[in-house]
XYZ file of C-alpha atoms in Angstrom:
405
model
C 0.000 0.000 0.000
C 1.089 3.545 -0.712
C 3.754 2.298 -3.094
C 5.956 1.138 -0.188
C 6.283 -2.419 -1.431
C 5.222 -3.784 1.962
C 1.933 -5.470 2.745
C -0.558 -3.530 4.820
C -2.810 -4.589 7.678
C -5.893 -6.527 6.608
C -9.253 -5.856 8.252
C -9.246 -8.911 10.593
C -5.803 -7.933 11.892
C -6.897 -4.305 12.254
C -9.957 -5.424 14.234
C -7.702 -7.451 16.517
C -5.408 -4.471 17.063
C -8.304 -2.158 17.912
C -9.813 -4.759 20.277
C -6.458 -5.090 21.991
C -6.421 -1.346 22.520
C -9.775 -1.558 24.277
C -11.988 -0.292 21.458
C -15.560 -1.522 21.313
C -16.387 0.147 17.997
C -13.977 1.120 15.208
C -14.441 2.537 11.713
C -12.073 1.716 8.844
C -11.984 4.658 6.439
C -10.579 4.588 2.909
C -6.783 4.878 2.880
C -4.202 5.621 0.192
C -4.848 8.945 -1.519
C -7.942 9.413 0.670
C -5.792 9.648 3.816
C -6.117 13.292 4.820
C -5.459 15.169 8.038
C -6.956 18.618 8.486
C -6.395 20.556 11.697
C -6.547 24.060 13.098
C -3.316 25.242 14.665
C -3.414 26.826 18.114
C -4.672 30.373 17.717
C -5.475 29.977 14.028
C -9.033 30.702 12.850
C -9.176 28.149 10.020
C -8.291 24.499 9.611
C -5.658 23.572 7.043
C -4.289 20.463 5.375
C -1.528 18.954 7.531
C -0.337 15.958 5.507
C 0.670 15.422 1.873
C -1.970 13.233 0.156
C -0.454 10.759 -2.287
C -2.665 12.056 -5.124
C -0.976 15.451 -4.831
C -4.160 17.056 -3.496
C -7.277 16.378 -1.477
C -9.928 13.920 -2.689
C -13.634 14.637 -2.375
C -14.044 12.171 0.515
C -17.574 11.993 1.961
C -16.556 10.501 5.328
C -14.224 11.565 8.106
C -13.755 11.724 11.851
C -13.753 15.138 13.513
C -12.774 16.329 16.979
C -14.102 19.736 17.986
C -13.852 22.009 21.020
C -16.594 24.279 22.286
C -15.811 28.021 22.267
C -14.788 29.437 25.616
C -15.369 32.810 27.245
C -14.289 34.729 24.128
C -11.700 36.806 26.013
C -7.962 37.025 25.398
C -6.505 34.632 27.962
C -3.219 33.687 26.301
C -1.041 34.660 23.340
C 0.476 32.363 20.741
C 3.709 33.546 19.110
C 4.860 32.260 15.741
C 7.120 30.894 14.539
C 7.976 29.000 17.690
C 11.481 28.033 16.553
C 12.494 31.197 14.720
C 15.995 31.666 13.364
C 17.617 34.777 11.954
C 20.996 35.935 10.725
C 22.990 38.638 12.533
C 21.698 42.110 11.711
C 18.750 40.860 9.644
C 15.008 40.963 10.281
C 12.624 38.250 11.462
C 8.888 38.857 11.615
C 6.975 37.320 14.514
C 3.189 37.242 14.825
C 0.891 37.052 17.818
C -2.567 35.504 17.963
C -4.883 35.015 20.927
C -6.922 32.181 22.454
C -9.554 32.050 25.184
C -9.878 29.691 28.144
C -10.839 26.805 25.799
C -7.868 27.499 23.501
C -10.189 28.646 20.721
C -9.043 31.660 18.672
C -10.304 35.116 19.577
C -9.724 38.477 17.947
C -6.579 40.310 19.020
C -6.107 44.053 18.670
C -2.563 44.232 17.305
C -2.268 47.873 18.360
C -2.568 46.727 21.966
C 0.257 44.202 21.739
C 3.566 45.344 23.224
C 6.800 43.583 22.236
C 10.150 43.277 24.000
C 13.470 41.712 22.952
C 16.427 40.926 25.200
C 18.862 42.162 22.524
C 18.620 43.815 19.139
C 15.333 45.660 18.781
C 11.738 44.777 17.946
C 8.850 46.901 16.682
C 5.360 45.631 15.794
C 6.671 42.059 15.846
C 9.615 42.712 13.509
C 12.871 41.764 15.216
C 16.163 43.265 14.080
C 18.726 40.755 15.261
C 21.904 41.765 17.083
C 25.193 41.652 15.178
C 26.422 38.487 16.897
C 25.161 34.935 17.036
C 23.329 33.748 20.125
C 19.783 33.747 21.449
C 17.208 36.500 21.820
C 14.319 36.221 24.267
C 11.187 37.811 22.781
C 7.996 38.480 24.700
C 4.618 39.915 23.770
C 1.906 41.222 26.068
C -1.714 42.263 25.627
C -3.500 43.147 28.850
C -2.984 40.261 31.271
C -1.999 37.821 28.502
C 1.709 37.308 27.942
C 3.815 34.848 25.952
C 7.506 34.305 25.291
C 9.589 32.669 22.577
C 13.261 32.292 21.826
C 14.867 33.363 18.546
C 18.178 31.806 17.569
C 20.683 34.109 15.884
C 22.798 31.978 13.553
C 26.371 32.565 12.489
C 27.135 34.935 9.622
C 25.244 34.381 6.364
C 27.283 32.105 4.119
C 24.979 31.284 1.174
C 21.585 32.143 -0.318
C 19.067 29.702 -1.815
C 15.768 30.117 -3.657
C 12.775 27.782 -3.590
C 13.052 27.357 -7.362
C 15.894 27.518 -9.871
C 13.711 28.975 -12.622
C 10.314 30.657 -12.528
C 7.911 30.270 -15.445
C 4.642 32.204 -15.325
C 1.964 31.223 -17.826
C 0.589 34.726 -18.325
C 0.324 38.172 -16.760
C -2.520 37.037 -14.500
C -0.261 34.562 -12.679
C 1.714 35.286 -9.514
C 4.253 33.284 -7.545
C 5.829 33.260 -4.108
C 9.577 32.641 -4.087
C 11.057 31.698 -0.725
C 14.537 33.020 0.020
C 16.603 30.964 2.445
C 20.037 31.654 3.864
C 22.543 29.241 5.388
C 25.487 29.756 7.668
C 28.810 27.952 7.246
C 27.520 24.970 9.256
C 24.434 24.609 7.063
C 21.841 25.973 9.504
C 19.063 27.766 7.624
C 16.754 30.717 8.177
C 14.428 32.639 5.869
C 15.588 35.968 4.510
C 12.894 38.637 4.394
C 12.298 40.919 1.437
C 13.118 44.028 3.477
C 16.724 42.804 3.801
C 17.219 42.004 0.107
C 18.830 44.198 -2.533
C 16.873 43.339 -5.694
C 17.722 43.974 -9.331
C 15.427 43.051 -12.246
C 13.588 44.488 -15.264
C 10.790 46.471 -13.676
C 8.887 46.621 -16.959
C 8.453 42.818 -16.848
C 7.814 42.208 -13.141
C 6.730 43.761 -9.881
C 8.137 42.352 -6.646
C 6.454 42.728 -3.263
C 7.294 41.353 0.185
C 5.836 37.964 1.111
C 6.247 35.719 4.160
C 9.692 34.142 3.935
C 10.521 35.706 0.584
C 9.073 37.692 -2.297
C 5.876 37.790 -4.360
C 6.474 38.024 -8.108
C 3.756 39.617 -10.248
C 4.238 39.736 -14.053
C 3.431 42.941 -15.909
C 3.961 41.871 -19.518
C 5.144 38.954 -21.650
C 8.912 38.712 -21.539
C 11.872 37.457 -19.547
C 14.252 38.826 -16.966
C 16.660 37.702 -14.263
C 16.067 38.614 -10.635
C 19.300 39.191 -8.745
C 18.910 39.160 -4.967
C 21.687 40.007 -2.570
C 22.294 40.451 1.138
C 25.357 40.306 3.366
C 27.722 39.976 0.416
C 25.916 36.918 -0.986
C 23.892 36.954 -4.216
C 21.598 34.575 -6.079
C 20.012 34.829 -9.524
C 16.602 33.636 -10.688
C 15.595 33.470 -14.379
C 11.925 34.397 -14.874
C 9.811 33.982 -17.996
C 6.298 35.234 -18.605
C 4.117 33.572 -21.236
C 4.181 30.100 -22.790
C 4.238 28.291 -26.110
C 2.236 25.123 -26.730
C 4.146 22.109 -28.034
C 2.757 18.706 -28.989
C 4.468 15.942 -27.024
C 2.700 12.922 -28.475
C 0.080 12.022 -31.060
C -1.825 8.745 -30.898
C -1.578 8.060 -34.642
C 0.870 5.167 -35.019
C -0.284 1.966 -36.757
C 0.990 -0.044 -33.765
C -0.429 2.383 -31.168
C -2.329 -0.361 -29.326
C 0.985 -2.124 -28.581
C 2.654 1.041 -27.264
C 0.272 1.204 -24.300
C -1.358 -1.218 -21.891
C -4.682 -0.741 -20.063
C -4.545 0.121 -16.369
C -6.955 0.763 -13.515
C -9.373 -1.418 -11.572
C -8.299 -5.078 -11.832
C -5.373 -4.131 -14.063
C -5.994 -4.994 -17.707
C -9.213 -6.940 -17.036
C -12.372 -5.825 -18.869
C -10.479 -3.244 -20.940
C -9.306 -3.374 -24.560
C -7.225 -1.090 -26.767
C -7.727 -0.603 -30.492
C -6.544 1.780 -33.194
C -9.174 3.970 -34.852
C -8.734 6.884 -37.290
C -9.139 9.390 -34.456
C -6.460 7.812 -32.223
C -6.175 5.114 -29.559
C -9.522 3.789 -28.289
C -9.918 2.390 -24.782
C -13.065 0.305 -24.329
C -13.966 -0.541 -20.747
C -16.596 -2.289 -18.649
C -18.306 -0.680 -15.644
C -15.562 -0.045 -13.060
C -13.810 2.657 -11.027
C -10.500 3.433 -12.778
C -9.856 3.108 -16.509
C -6.724 4.242 -18.315
C -3.551 3.589 -20.278
C 0.122 3.175 -19.334
C 3.056 3.764 -21.724
C 5.076 0.622 -22.320
C 7.876 -0.248 -22.103
C 8.997 2.093 -19.344
C 11.910 3.493 -21.332
C 9.444 4.870 -23.919
C 7.638 7.175 -21.493
C 6.974 10.550 -23.064
C 9.572 13.218 -22.194
C 8.372 16.759 -21.565
C 10.945 19.414 -22.464
C 12.075 22.104 -20.040
C 9.757 22.992 -17.191
C 6.212 22.787 -18.585
C 3.545 24.640 -16.664
C 0.588 22.669 -18.010
C 0.138 19.217 -19.527
C -2.944 18.875 -21.733
C -4.550 15.660 -22.997
C -6.996 15.823 -25.887
C -9.524 13.002 -25.941
C -13.140 12.149 -26.646
C -15.405 10.161 -24.333
C -18.759 8.430 -24.563
C -19.432 8.889 -20.832
C -18.834 11.653 -18.319
C -16.584 10.738 -15.395
C -15.855 12.241 -12.000
C -12.079 12.694 -12.350
C -9.174 12.375 -14.739
C -5.651 11.504 -13.598
C -2.181 12.097 -15.013
C 0.885 10.225 -13.742
C 4.504 11.115 -14.467
C 8.028 10.373 -13.222
C 10.162 13.265 -12.001
C 13.909 13.865 -12.267
C 14.505 11.568 -9.276
C 12.538 8.733 -10.878
C 9.678 9.165 -8.390
C 6.151 8.546 -9.635
C 3.798 11.492 -9.150
C 0.158 11.942 -10.098
C -2.557 14.570 -10.033
C -6.350 14.399 -10.221
C -8.267 16.875 -12.338
C -11.821 17.453 -13.483
C -13.553 14.511 -15.104
C -14.221 13.920 -18.765
C -17.454 15.019 -20.359
C -19.328 13.398 -23.226
C -17.710 14.438 -26.498
C -14.391 16.204 -27.043
C -12.187 17.085 -24.063
C -8.965 19.018 -23.483
C -8.056 18.167 -19.885
C -5.325 20.311 -18.313
C -3.049 19.510 -15.403
C -1.072 22.354 -13.844
C 2.119 20.817 -12.488
C 2.901 21.463 -8.805
C 5.435 24.217 -8.094
C 7.783 21.742 -6.366
C 7.986 19.422 -9.390
C 11.529 18.202 -10.056
C 12.208 18.540 -13.775
C 12.646 17.042 -16.304
C 9.632 14.733 -16.236
C 8.388 11.841 -18.358
C 4.673 11.102 -18.808
C 3.495 7.593 -18.016
C -0.264 7.214 -17.489
C -3.670 8.711 -18.243
C -6.918 7.675 -16.512
C -10.588 8.500 -16.253
C -12.116 7.755 -12.840
C -15.647 7.320 -11.515
C -15.819 6.582 -7.762
C -19.624 6.787 -7.551
C -20.740 3.173 -7.936
C -24.210 4.020 -9.252
C -22.668 5.993 -12.138
C -20.100 3.382 -13.179
C -20.958 2.043 -16.643
C -19.288 0.709 -19.805
C -17.779 3.318 -22.069
C -15.075 4.378 -24.494
C -12.304 6.968 -24.526
C -10.343 7.890 -27.643
C -6.996 9.544 -26.938
C -5.908 12.041 -29.614
C -2.785 13.842 -28.414
C -0.798 15.198 -25.457
C 0.468 18.789 -25.342
C 2.495 20.947 -22.982
C 2.564 24.669 -22.322
C 6.272 25.408 -22.033
C 7.921 28.653 -20.993
C 10.353 30.313 -23.413
C 13.990 29.458 -22.898
C 16.144 31.908 -20.976
C 19.871 31.556 -20.517
C 21.066 31.341 -16.937
C 24.026 33.685 -16.521
C 27.316 32.477 -15.098
C 27.210 32.190 -11.355
C 23.454 31.526 -11.643
C 20.848 30.279 -9.201
C 22.146 28.533 -6.132
């Protein structure tokens, strides 16, 4: 299960485990890509995803187990300071935030103007700490009325290197934005974020606008083009190539006479109850009523390479039935299989698009396509004809010497 290569616990064994723990009633929920943990952090108003689902995103799961707490007295009884393990480089800034909870640890509104801050060294104003010039530790406290909280900020050794969260940034169009995290490291490899206020930035201002963002910078395109962002602090610099706009390239067309031998069916029960055939429009997959139906490129060394760092992969296909989801699977630069669910197919012609996650390790090779219907009462026989696969690829930009770290 989960691609680990190890067998999981079967239901009888799970029942025995739960009984041994003293449970009288237990519920086994769907696992795999359905395994999702959502929780609200202390002092935070909203719940957020806490794990990394294997599908790359959350499934539309109808069932779950929730634990809730009743609201308390609604008054500020304690403060929560974040981050709790803050690090900073000598002389640089680190932004801390304060939130409030009541006597039941549920979040309550906090008037930031009534929060007073104190630092044992350096200085702090409105939660922004300017670190002292030497490494060590800074005790930071915040107070609002009777509520008070403390945290410790570690001042690392001198900044030795800068890193960015991406080596190249490709924005599909002028409506797209991106957050780029800037991280510094000292000579021993300890890391801390570098805030925008401490960075000296150089770039083509007619192509981009850069604004501060938590842990880095927010990049907003202004026109189609390309530029290189150069960021520097403490004698260290890093460069980031940025492109705005894309060109569409065709990666594969399902028009070979032997197309049915270049792929194998996949999905529920493997190849069972599925057939492939070549038709004038492309490769036809015929399937019986089931959950997952798709195709896998074979052999593995013929997976479809995608050039550069594509922003979007697009599959053109026609379908005789609407489905709940479509799925694309690929292998990244480390040889790790990744996949992503998208909207389902509709009856007739489709152009399904998958936007690749920002942390994708390029280059990638495409391996599988699927249509999925998890609702048992809607599962029925059908056909899908695959026409072609395209990618929206950013224009090439040359990385200057001494480029991105």
